[in-house]
Amino acid sequence: MDITATKNDIRCGVGMRIRELRESQNLSQYKFATMVDVDRTYLIAIEKGRRNVSLDVLIKIAIGLDVHIADLFSSVDVEIQSR
């Protein structure tokens, strides 16, 4: 298993899910970034799967979207196997 590809898949999946949830609440990137106290360009990079986002930021995003943090991972379809 290629761990780099797996990490990228997870980041992209989480980013797409954040964008989906944000758009379902009719929040612009600017408004949402301001709400959760992150830079808009950082939010864009998260949504595109280009940033390795911290747990602290994921918590702020989940609170801002009024969802459980696990909901941010609900569309991630990557099988992770232990060694």
PDB file of C-alpha atoms in Angstrom:
ATOM      1  CA  MET A   1       0.000   0.000   0.000  1.00  0.00           C
ATOM      2  CA  ASP A   2       1.300   3.451  -0.919  1.00  0.00           C
ATOM      3  CA  ILE A   3       0.905   5.484   2.291  1.00  0.00           C
ATOM      4  CA  THR A   4       1.495   8.790   0.457  1.00  0.00           C
ATOM      5  CA  ALA A   5      -1.404   8.123  -1.914  1.00  0.00           C
ATOM      6  CA  THR A   6      -3.576   7.125   1.029  1.00  0.00           C
ATOM      7  CA  LYS A   7      -2.789  10.341   2.906  1.00  0.00           C
ATOM      8  CA  ASN A   8      -3.522  12.402  -0.196  1.00  0.00           C
ATOM      9  CA  ASP A   9      -6.816  10.567  -0.753  1.00  0.00           C
ATOM     10  CA  ILE A  10      -7.873  11.237   2.819  1.00  0.00           C
ATOM     11  CA  ARG A  11      -6.919  14.919   2.657  1.00  0.00           C
ATOM     12  CA  CYS A  12      -8.820  15.333  -0.618  1.00  0.00           C
ATOM     13  CA  GLY A  13     -11.854  13.472   0.710  1.00  0.00           C
ATOM     14  CA  VAL A  14     -11.998  15.533   3.892  1.00  0.00           C
ATOM     15  CA  GLY A  15     -11.519  18.744   1.923  1.00  0.00           C
ATOM     16  CA  MET A  16     -14.328  17.890  -0.479  1.00  0.00           C
ATOM     17  CA  ARG A  17     -16.595  17.029   2.446  1.00  0.00           C
ATOM     18  CA  ILE A  18     -15.846  20.354   4.164  1.00  0.00           C
ATOM     19  CA  ARG A  19     -16.645  22.220   0.958  1.00  0.00           C
ATOM     20  CA  GLU A  20     -19.855  20.217   0.472  1.00  0.00           C
ATOM     21  CA  LEU A  21     -21.021  20.987   4.015  1.00  0.00           C
ATOM     22  CA  ARG A  22     -20.035  24.664   3.750  1.00  0.00           C
ATOM     23  CA  GLU A  23     -21.856  25.105   0.454  1.00  0.00           C
ATOM     24  CA  SER A  24     -24.943  23.292   1.775  1.00  0.00           C
ATOM     25  CA  GLN A  25     -25.175  26.070   4.355  1.00  0.00           C
ATOM     26  CA  ASN A  26     -24.721  28.756   1.687  1.00  0.00           C
ATOM     27  CA  LEU A  27     -21.514  29.998   3.270  1.00  0.00           C
ATOM     28  CA  SER A  28     -18.887  31.661   1.120  1.00  0.00           C
ATOM     29  CA  GLN A  29     -15.275  30.728   1.671  1.00  0.00           C
ATOM     30  CA  TYR A  30     -14.612  34.205   3.027  1.00  0.00           C
ATOM     31  CA  LYS A  31     -17.529  34.191   5.464  1.00  0.00           C
ATOM     32  CA  PHE A  32     -16.802  30.688   6.713  1.00  0.00           C
ATOM     33  CA  ALA A  33     -13.053  31.318   7.078  1.00  0.00           C
ATOM     34  CA  THR A  34     -13.870  34.395   9.140  1.00  0.00           C
ATOM     35  CA  MET A  35     -16.333  32.408  11.274  1.00  0.00           C
ATOM     36  CA  VAL A  36     -13.768  29.737  12.139  1.00  0.00           C
ATOM     37  CA  ASP A  37     -10.807  32.117  12.358  1.00  0.00           C
ATOM     38  CA  VAL A  38      -8.659  30.702   9.567  1.00  0.00           C
ATOM     39  CA  ASP A  39      -7.234  32.510   6.567  1.00  0.00           C
ATOM     40  CA  ARG A  40      -9.385  32.172   3.437  1.00  0.00           C
ATOM     41  CA  THR A  41      -6.432  30.927   1.376  1.00  0.00           C
ATOM     42  CA  TYR A  42      -5.778  28.259   4.026  1.00  0.00           C
ATOM     43  CA  LEU A  43      -9.426  27.164   3.837  1.00  0.00           C
ATOM     44  CA  ILE A  44      -9.160  26.945   0.049  1.00  0.00           C
ATOM     45  CA  ALA A  45      -6.038  24.757   0.378  1.00  0.00           C
ATOM     46  CA  ILE A  46      -7.818  22.523   2.911  1.00  0.00           C
ATOM     47  CA  GLU A  47     -10.832  22.107   0.627  1.00  0.00           C
ATOM     48  CA  LYS A  48      -8.536  21.153  -2.259  1.00  0.00           C
ATOM     49  CA  GLY A  49      -6.664  18.625  -0.122  1.00  0.00           C
ATOM     50  CA  ARG A  50      -3.414  20.535  -0.364  1.00  0.00           C
ATOM     51  CA  ARG A  51      -2.884  21.124   3.361  1.00  0.00           C
ATOM     52  CA  ASN A  52      -2.257  18.727   6.195  1.00  0.00           C
ATOM     53  CA  VAL A  53      -4.798  20.268   8.519  1.00  0.00           C
ATOM     54  CA  SER A  54      -4.402  20.038  12.300  1.00  0.00           C
ATOM     55  CA  LEU A  55      -6.929  18.500  14.642  1.00  0.00           C
ATOM     56  CA  ASP A  56      -7.459  21.933  16.231  1.00  0.00           C
ATOM     57  CA  VAL A  57      -8.503  23.396  12.881  1.00  0.00           C
ATOM     58  CA  LEU A  58     -10.742  20.413  12.104  1.00  0.00           C
ATOM     59  CA  ILE A  59     -12.473  20.968  15.446  1.00  0.00           C
ATOM     60  CA  LYS A  60     -13.030  24.654  14.623  1.00  0.00           C
ATOM     61  CA  ILE A  61     -14.406  23.700  11.206  1.00  0.00           C
ATOM     62  CA  ALA A  62     -16.753  21.072  12.660  1.00  0.00           C
ATOM     63  CA  ILE A  63     -18.041  23.554  15.247  1.00  0.00           C
ATOM     64  CA  GLY A  64     -18.472  26.214  12.557  1.00  0.00           C
ATOM     65  CA  LEU A  65     -20.475  23.792  10.415  1.00  0.00           C
ATOM     66  CA  ASP A  66     -22.408  22.529  13.464  1.00  0.00           C
ATOM     67  CA  VAL A  67     -21.493  18.914  12.722  1.00  0.00           C
ATOM     68  CA  HIS A  68     -19.709  16.151  14.606  1.00  0.00           C
ATOM     69  CA  ILE A  69     -16.042  15.965  13.654  1.00  0.00           C
ATOM     70  CA  ALA A  70     -16.618  12.426  12.319  1.00  0.00           C
ATOM     71  CA  ASP A  71     -18.965  13.924   9.705  1.00  0.00           C
ATOM     72  CA  LEU A  72     -15.933  15.536   8.076  1.00  0.00           C
ATOM     73  CA  PHE A  73     -14.637  12.043   7.292  1.00  0.00           C
ATOM     74  CA  SER A  74     -17.922  10.448   6.229  1.00  0.00           C
ATOM     75  CA  SER A  75     -17.187  10.533   2.496  1.00  0.00           C
ATOM     76  CA  VAL A  76     -13.591   9.334   2.816  1.00  0.00           C
ATOM     77  CA  ASP A  77     -13.482   5.879   1.266  1.00  0.00           C
ATOM     78  CA  VAL A  78      -9.946   4.697   1.864  1.00  0.00           C
ATOM     79  CA  GLU A  79      -9.231   1.355   3.442  1.00  0.00           C
ATOM     80  CA  ILE A  80      -6.456   1.646   5.970  1.00  0.00           C
ATOM     81  CA  GLN A  81      -4.865  -1.626   6.972  1.00  0.00           C
ATOM     82  CA  SER A  82      -2.620  -2.215   9.927  1.00  0.00           C
ATOM     83  CA  ARG A  83       0.778  -3.692   9.269  1.00  0.00           C
TER      84      ARG A  83
END
